[in-house]
PDB file of C-alpha atoms and ligand atoms in Angstrom:
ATOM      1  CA  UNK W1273    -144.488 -52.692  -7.337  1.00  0.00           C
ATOM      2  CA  UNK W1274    -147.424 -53.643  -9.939  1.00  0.00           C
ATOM      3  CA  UNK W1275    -150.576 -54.562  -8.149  1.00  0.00           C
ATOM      4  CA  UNK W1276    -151.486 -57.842  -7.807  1.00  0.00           C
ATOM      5  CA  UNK W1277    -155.159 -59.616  -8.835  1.00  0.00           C
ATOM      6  CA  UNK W1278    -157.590 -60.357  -5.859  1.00  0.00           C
ATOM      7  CA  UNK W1279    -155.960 -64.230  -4.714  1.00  0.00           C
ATOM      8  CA  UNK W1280    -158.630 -66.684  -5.588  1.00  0.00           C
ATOM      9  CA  UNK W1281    -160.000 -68.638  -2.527  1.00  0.00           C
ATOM     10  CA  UNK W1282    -158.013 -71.569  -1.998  1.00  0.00           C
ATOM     11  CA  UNK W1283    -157.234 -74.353   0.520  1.00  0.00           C
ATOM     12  CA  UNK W1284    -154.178 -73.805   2.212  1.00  0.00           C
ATOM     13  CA  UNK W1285    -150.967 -74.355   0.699  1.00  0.00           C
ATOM     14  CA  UNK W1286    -150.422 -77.340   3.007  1.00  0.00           C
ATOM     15  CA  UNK W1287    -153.857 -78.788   0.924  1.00  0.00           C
ATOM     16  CA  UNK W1288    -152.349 -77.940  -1.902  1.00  0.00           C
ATOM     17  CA  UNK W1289    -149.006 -78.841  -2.360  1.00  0.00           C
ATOM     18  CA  UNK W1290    -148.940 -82.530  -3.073  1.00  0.00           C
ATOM     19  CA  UNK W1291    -151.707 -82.318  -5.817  1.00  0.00           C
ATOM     20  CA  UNK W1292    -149.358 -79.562  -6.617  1.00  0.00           C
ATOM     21  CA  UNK W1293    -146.106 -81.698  -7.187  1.00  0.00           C
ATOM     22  CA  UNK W1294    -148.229 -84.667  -8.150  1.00  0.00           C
ATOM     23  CA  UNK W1295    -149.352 -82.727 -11.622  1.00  0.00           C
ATOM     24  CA  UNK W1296    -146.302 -81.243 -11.973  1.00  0.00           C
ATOM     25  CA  UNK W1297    -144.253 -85.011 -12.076  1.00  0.00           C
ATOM     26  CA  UNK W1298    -147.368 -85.970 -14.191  1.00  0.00           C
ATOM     27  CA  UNK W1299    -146.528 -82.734 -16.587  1.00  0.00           C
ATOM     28  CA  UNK W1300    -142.625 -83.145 -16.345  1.00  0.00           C
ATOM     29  CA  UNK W1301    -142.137 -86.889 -15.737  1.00  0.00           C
ATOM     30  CA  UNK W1302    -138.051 -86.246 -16.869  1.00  0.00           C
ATOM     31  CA  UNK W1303    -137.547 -82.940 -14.484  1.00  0.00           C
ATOM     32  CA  UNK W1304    -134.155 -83.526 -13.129  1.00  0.00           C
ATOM     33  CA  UNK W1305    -130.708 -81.805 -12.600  1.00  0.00           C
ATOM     34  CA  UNK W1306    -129.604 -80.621 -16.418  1.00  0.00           C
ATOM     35  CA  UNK W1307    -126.214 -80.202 -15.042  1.00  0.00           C
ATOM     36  CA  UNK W1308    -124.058 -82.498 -16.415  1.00  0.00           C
ATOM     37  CA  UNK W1309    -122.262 -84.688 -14.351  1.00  0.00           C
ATOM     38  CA  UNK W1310    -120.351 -88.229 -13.623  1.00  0.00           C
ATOM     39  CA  UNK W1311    -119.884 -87.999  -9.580  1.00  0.00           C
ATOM     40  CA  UNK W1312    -120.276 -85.802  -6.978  1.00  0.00           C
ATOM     41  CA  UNK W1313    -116.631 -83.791  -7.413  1.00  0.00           C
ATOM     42  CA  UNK W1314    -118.070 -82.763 -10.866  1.00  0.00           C
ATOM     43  CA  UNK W1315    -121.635 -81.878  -9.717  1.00  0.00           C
ATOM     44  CA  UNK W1316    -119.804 -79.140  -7.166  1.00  0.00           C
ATOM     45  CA  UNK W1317    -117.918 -77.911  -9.850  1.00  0.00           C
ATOM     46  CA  UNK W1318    -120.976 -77.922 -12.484  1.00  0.00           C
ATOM     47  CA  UNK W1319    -122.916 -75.983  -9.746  1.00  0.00           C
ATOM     48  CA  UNK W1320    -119.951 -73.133  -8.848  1.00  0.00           C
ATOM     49  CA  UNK W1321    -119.788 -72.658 -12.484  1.00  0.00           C
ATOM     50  CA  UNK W1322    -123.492 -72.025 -13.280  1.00  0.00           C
ATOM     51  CA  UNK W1323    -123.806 -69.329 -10.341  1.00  0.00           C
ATOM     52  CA  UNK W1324    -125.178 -66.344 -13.012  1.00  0.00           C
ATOM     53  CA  UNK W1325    -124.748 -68.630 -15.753  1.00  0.00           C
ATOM     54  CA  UNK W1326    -126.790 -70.965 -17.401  1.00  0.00           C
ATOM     55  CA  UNK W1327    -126.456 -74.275 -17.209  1.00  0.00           C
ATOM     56  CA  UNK W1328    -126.284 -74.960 -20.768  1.00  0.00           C
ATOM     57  CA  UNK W1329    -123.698 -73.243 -21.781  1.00  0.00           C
ATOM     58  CA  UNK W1330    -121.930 -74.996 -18.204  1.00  0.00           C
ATOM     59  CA  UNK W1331    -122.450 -78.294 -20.048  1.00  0.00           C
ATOM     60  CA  UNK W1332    -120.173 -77.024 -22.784  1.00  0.00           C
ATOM     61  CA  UNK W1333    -117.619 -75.861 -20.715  1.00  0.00           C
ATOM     62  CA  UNK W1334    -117.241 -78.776 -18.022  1.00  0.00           C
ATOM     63  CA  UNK W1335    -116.425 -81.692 -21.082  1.00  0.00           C
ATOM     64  CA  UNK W1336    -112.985 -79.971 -21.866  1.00  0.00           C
ATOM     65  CA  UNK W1337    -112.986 -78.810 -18.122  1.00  0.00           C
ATOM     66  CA  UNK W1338    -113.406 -82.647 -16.975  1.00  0.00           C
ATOM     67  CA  UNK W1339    -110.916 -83.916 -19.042  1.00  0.00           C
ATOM     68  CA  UNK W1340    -108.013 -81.542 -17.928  1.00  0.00           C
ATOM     69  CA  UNK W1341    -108.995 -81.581 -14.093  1.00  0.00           C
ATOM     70  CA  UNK W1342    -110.123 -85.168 -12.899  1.00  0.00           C
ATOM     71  CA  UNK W1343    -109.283 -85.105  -9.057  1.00  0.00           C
ATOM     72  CA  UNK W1344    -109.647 -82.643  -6.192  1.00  0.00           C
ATOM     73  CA  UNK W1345    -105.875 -82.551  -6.344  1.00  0.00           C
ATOM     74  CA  UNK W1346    -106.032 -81.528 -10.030  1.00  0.00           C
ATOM     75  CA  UNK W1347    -108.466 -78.232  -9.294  1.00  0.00           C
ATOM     76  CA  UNK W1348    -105.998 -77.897  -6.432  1.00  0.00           C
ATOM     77  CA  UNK W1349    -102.715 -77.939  -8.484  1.00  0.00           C
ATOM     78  CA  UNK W1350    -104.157 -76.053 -11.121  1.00  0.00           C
ATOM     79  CA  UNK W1351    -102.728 -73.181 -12.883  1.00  0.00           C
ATOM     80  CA  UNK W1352    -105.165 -70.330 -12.267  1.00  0.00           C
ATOM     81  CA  UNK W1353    -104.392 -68.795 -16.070  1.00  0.00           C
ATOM     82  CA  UNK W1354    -104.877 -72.135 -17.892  1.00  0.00           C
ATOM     83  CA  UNK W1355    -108.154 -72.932 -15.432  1.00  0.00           C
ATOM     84  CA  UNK W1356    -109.647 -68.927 -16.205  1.00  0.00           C
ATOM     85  CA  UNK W1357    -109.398 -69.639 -19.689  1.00  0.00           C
ATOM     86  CA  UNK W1358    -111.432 -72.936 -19.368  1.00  0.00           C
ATOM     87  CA  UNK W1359    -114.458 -71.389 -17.561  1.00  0.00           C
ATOM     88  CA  UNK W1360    -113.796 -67.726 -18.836  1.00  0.00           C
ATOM     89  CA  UNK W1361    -117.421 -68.131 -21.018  1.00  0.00           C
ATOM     90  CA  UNK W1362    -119.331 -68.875 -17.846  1.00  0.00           C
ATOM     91  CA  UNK W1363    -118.741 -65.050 -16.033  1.00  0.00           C
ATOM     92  CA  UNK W1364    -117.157 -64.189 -13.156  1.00  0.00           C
ATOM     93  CA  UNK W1365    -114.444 -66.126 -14.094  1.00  0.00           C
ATOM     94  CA  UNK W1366    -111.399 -65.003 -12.043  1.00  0.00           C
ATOM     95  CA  UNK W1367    -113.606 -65.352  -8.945  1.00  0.00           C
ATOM     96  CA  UNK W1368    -114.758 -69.060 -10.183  1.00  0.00           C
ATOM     97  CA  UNK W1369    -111.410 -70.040 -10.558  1.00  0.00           C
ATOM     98  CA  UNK W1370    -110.342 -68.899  -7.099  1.00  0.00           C
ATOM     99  CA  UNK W1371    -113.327 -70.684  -5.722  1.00  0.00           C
ATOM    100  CA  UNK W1372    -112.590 -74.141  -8.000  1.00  0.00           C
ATOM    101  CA  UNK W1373    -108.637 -73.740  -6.372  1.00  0.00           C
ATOM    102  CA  UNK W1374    -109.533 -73.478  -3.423  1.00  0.00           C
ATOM    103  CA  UNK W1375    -112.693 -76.191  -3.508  1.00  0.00           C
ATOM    104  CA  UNK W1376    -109.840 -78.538  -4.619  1.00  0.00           C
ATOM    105  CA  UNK W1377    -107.238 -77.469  -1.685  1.00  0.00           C
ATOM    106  CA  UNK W1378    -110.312 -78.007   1.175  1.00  0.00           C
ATOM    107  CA  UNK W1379    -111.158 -81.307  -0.002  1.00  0.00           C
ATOM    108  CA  UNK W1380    -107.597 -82.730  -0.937  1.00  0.00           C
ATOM    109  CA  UNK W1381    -106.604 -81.355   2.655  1.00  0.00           C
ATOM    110  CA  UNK W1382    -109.931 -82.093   4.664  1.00  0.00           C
ATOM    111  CA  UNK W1383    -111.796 -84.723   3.004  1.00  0.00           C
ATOM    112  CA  UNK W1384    -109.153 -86.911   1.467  1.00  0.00           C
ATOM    113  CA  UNK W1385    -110.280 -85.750  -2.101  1.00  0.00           C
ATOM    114  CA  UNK W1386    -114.042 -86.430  -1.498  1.00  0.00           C
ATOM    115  CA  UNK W1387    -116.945 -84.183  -1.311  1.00  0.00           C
ATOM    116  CA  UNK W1388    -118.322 -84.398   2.069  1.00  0.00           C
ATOM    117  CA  UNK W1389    -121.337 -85.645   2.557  1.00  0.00           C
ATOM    118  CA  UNK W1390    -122.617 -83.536   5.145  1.00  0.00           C
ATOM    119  CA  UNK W1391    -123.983 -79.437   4.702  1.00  0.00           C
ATOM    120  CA  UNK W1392    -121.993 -78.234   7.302  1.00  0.00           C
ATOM    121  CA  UNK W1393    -118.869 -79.537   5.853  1.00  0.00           C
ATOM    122  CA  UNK W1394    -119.774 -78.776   2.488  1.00  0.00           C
ATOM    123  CA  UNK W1395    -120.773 -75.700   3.015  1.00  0.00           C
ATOM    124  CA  UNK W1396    -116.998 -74.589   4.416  1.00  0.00           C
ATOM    125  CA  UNK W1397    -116.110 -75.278   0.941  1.00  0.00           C
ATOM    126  CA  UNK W1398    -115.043 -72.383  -0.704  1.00  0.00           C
ATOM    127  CA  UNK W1399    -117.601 -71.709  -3.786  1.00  0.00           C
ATOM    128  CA  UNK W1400    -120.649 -73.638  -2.019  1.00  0.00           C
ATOM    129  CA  UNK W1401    -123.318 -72.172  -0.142  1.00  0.00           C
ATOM    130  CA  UNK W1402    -126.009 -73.405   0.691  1.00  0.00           C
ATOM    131  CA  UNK W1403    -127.579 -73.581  -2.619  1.00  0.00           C
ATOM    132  CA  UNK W1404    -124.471 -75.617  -3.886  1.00  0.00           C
ATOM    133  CA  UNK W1405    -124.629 -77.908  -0.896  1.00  0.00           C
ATOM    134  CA  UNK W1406    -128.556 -78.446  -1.765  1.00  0.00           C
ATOM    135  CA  UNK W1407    -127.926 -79.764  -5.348  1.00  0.00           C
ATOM    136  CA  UNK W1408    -124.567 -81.621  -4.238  1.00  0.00           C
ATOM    137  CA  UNK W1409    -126.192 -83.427  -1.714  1.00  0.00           C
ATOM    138  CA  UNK W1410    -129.639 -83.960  -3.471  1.00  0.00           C
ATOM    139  CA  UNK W1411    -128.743 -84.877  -6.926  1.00  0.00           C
ATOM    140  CA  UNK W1412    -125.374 -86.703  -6.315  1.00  0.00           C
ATOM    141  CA  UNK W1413    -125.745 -88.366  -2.884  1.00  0.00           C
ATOM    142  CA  UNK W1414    -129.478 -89.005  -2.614  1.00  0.00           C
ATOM    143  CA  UNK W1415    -129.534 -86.916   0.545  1.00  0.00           C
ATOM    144  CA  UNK W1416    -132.365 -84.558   0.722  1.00  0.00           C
ATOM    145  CA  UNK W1417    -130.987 -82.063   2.830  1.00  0.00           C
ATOM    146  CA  UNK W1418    -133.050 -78.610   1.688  1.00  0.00           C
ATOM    147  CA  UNK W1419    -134.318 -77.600  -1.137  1.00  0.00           C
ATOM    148  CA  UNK W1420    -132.926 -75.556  -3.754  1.00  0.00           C
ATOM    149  CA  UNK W1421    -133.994 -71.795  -4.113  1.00  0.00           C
ATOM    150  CA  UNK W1422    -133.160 -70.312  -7.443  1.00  0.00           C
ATOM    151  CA  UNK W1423    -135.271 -67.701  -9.068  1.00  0.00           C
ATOM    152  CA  UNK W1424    -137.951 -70.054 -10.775  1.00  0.00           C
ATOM    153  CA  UNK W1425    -138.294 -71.504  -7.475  1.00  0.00           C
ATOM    154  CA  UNK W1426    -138.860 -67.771  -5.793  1.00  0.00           C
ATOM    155  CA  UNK W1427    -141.314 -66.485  -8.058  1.00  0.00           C
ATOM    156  CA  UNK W1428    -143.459 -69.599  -8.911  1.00  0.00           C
ATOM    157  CA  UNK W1429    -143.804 -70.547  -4.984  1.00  0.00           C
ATOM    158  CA  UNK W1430    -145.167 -66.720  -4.974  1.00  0.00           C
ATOM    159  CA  UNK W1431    -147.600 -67.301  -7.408  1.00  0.00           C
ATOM    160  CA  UNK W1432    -148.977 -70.661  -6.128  1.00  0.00           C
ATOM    161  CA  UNK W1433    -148.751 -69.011  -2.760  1.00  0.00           C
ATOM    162  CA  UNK W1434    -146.897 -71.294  -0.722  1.00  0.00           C
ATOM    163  CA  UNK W1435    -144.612 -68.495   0.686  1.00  0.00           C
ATOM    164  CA  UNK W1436    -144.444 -64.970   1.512  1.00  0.00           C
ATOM    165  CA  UNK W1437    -141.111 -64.845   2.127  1.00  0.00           C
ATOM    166  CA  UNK W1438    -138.895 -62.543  -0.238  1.00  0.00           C
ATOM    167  CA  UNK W1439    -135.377 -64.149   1.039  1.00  0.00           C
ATOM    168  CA  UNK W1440    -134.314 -67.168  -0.175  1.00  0.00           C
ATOM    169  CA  UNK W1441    -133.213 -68.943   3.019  1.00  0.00           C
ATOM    170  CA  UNK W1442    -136.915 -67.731   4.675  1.00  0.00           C
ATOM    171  CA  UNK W1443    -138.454 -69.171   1.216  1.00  0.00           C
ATOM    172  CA  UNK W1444    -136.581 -72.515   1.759  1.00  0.00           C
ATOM    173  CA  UNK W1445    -137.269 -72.763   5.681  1.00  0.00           C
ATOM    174  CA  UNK W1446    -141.110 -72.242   4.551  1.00  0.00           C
ATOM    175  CA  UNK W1447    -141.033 -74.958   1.946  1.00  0.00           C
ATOM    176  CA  UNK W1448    -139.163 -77.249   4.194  1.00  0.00           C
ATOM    177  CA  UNK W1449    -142.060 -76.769   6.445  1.00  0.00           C
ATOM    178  CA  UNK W1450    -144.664 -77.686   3.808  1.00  0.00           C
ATOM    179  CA  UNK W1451    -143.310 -80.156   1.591  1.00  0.00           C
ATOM    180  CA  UNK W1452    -143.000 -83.599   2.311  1.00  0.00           C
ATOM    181  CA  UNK W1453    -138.880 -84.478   2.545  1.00  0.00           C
ATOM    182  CA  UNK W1454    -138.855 -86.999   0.136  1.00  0.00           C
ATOM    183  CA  UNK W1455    -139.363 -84.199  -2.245  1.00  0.00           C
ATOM    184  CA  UNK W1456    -136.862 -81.552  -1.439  1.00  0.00           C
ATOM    185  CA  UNK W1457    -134.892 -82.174  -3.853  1.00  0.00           C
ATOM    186  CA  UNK W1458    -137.300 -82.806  -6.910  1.00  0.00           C
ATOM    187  CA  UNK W1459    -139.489 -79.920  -5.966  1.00  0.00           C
ATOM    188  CA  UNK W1460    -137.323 -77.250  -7.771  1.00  0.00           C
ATOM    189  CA  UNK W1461    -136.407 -79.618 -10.541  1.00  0.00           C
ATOM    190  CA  UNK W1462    -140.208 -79.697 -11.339  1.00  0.00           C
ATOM    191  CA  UNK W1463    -140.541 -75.699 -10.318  1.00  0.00           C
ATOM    192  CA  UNK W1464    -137.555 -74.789 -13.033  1.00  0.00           C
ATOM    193  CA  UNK W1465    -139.444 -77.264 -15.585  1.00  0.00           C
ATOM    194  CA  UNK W1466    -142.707 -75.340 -15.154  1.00  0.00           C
ATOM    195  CA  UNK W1467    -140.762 -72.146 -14.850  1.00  0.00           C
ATOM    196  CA  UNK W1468    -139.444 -72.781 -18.510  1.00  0.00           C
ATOM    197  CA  UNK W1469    -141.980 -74.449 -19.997  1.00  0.00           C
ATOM    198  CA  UNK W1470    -145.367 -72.473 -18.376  1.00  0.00           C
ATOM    199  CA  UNK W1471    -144.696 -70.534 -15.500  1.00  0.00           C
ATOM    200  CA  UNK W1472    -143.070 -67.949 -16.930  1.00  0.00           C
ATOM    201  CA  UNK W1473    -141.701 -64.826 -15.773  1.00  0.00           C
ATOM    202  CA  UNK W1474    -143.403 -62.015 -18.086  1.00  0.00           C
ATOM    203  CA  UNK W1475    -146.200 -64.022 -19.588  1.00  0.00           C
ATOM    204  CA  UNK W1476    -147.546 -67.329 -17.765  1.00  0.00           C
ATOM    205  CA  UNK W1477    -149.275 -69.297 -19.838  1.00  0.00           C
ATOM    206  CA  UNK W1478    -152.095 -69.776 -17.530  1.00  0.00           C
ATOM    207  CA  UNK W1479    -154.585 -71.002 -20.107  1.00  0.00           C
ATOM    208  CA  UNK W1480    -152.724 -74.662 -20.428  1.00  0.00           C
ATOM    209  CA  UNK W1481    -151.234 -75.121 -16.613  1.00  0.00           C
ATOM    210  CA  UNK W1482    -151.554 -78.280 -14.850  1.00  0.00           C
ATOM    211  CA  UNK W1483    -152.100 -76.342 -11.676  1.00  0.00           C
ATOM    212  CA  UNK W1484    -154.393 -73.351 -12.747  1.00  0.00           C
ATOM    213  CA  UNK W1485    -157.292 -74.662 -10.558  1.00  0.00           C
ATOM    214  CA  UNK W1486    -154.797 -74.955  -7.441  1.00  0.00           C
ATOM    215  CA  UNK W1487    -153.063 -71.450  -8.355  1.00  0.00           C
ATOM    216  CA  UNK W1488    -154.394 -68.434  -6.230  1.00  0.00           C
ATOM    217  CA  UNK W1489    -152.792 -66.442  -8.702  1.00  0.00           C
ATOM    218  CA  UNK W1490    -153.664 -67.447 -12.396  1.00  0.00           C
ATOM    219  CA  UNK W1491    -153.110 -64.905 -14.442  1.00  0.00           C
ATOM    220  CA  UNK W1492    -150.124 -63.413 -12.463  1.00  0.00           C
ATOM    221  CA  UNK W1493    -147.840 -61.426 -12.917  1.00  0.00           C
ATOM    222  CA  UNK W1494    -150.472 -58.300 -12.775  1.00  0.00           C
ATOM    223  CA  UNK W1495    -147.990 -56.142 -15.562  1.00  0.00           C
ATOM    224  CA  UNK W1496    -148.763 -55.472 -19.048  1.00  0.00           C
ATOM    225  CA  UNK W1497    -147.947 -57.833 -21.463  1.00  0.00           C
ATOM    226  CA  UNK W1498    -145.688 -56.957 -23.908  1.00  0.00           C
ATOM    227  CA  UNK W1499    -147.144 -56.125 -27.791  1.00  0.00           C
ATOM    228  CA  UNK W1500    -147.245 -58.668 -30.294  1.00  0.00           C
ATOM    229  CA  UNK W1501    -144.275 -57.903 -32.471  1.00  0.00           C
TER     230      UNK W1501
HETATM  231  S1  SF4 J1183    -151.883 -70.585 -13.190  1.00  0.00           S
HETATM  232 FE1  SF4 J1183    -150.415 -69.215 -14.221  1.00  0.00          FE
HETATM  233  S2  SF4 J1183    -149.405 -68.065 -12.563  1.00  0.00           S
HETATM  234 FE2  SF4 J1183    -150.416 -69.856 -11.642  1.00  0.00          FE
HETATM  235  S3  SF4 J1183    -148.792 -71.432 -11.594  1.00  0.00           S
HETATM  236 FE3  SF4 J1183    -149.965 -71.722 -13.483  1.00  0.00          FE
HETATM  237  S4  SF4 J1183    -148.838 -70.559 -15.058  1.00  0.00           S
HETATM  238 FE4  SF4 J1183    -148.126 -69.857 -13.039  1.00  0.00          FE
END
């Protein structure tokens, strides 16, 4: 593991964190969910389909995807070949279209066709964790719930050193702790923005961060930068 630079003194992340999201909706005033999406049924789907995927190339699947399979009881009927061949460009396709099958058969069985609204129900969904529940409930019901731990969201809470935590479900209990609920569900939304844009993994760009004064960390990570090619 590289060594890290001495932390800058800081208030603690409790201090922090609102001036924290407050720049970062300043910096990023459109952060949002870039899966596409019409209601909540396709939102699950969108989010099965972009586990090690990105979500771009999800949004180029799900059009020809959402026009085939409009209804629970469409991903539950489905013909596994026909579905594999839909998704097959997203990875792990055989296991995706076990998991859309059998998302369809819980909720035309359990839910009447809906997607619950409640984590513990989504979550027996097969295909949605946690994670899935989070942006489900979040981003298509309004409900903040948790908040969404991807790996922007891991290493950029590092670096501004609101957690310690190296698990995702500790790094979400600690944020849950520290961030204000009506912002569970924008947080990551503004954390993958910065991720992308500034934050990045193998060079931040430190030197134009909305946050550099409120980062313990600027400069991070502590590895040698690639040569100019
Ligand atoms: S100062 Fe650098 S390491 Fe810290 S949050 Fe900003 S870009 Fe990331």
């Amino acid at each position: 593991m590289s060594a890290r630079k001495t932390a800058r003194r800081l208030p603690a992340a409790g201090e922090r964190i609102e001036a924290i999201i407050t720049r970062l909706e300043a910096r990023f005033p459109d952060a949002q969910c870039s899966l596409d999406f019409a209601n909540p049924l396709q939102l699950l789907v969108a989010t099965i389909l972009s586990a090690q995927c990105t979500d771009e190339r999800v949004n180029k699947v799900t059009p020809v995807l959402f026009a085939r399979y409009r209804t629970a009881q469409d991903f539950a009927d489905a013909n596994p070949d026909e579905l594999a061949e839909i998704i097959r460009s997203t990875g792990f396709y055989r296991n995706k279209t076990r998991s859309l099958i059998g998302m369809g058969r819980a909720l035309a069985e359990r839910h009447g066709g809906e997607v619950p609204r409640i984590m513990d129900e989504l979550t027996q969904v097969p295909g949605a964790g946690r994670k899935t529940a989070n942006v489900v409930l979040g981003n298509a019901f309004g409900i903040d719930e948790g908040v969404v731990v991807d790996t922007h969201v891991k290493r950029i809470t590092h670096r501004l050193g609101l957690t310690h935590q190296t698990d995702p479900v500790k790094i979400e209990r600690d944020l849950m702790a520290l961030v204000p609920r009506r912002h569970w569900t924008l947080l990551p939304h503004l954390l993958i923005h910065h991720g992308r844009a500034i934050c990045q993994a193998r060079t931040p760009r430190c030197e134009i961060c909305p946050v550099n004064d409120l980062c313990p960390f600027p400069g991070a990570p502590a590895r040698p930068r690639p040569a100019a090619s």
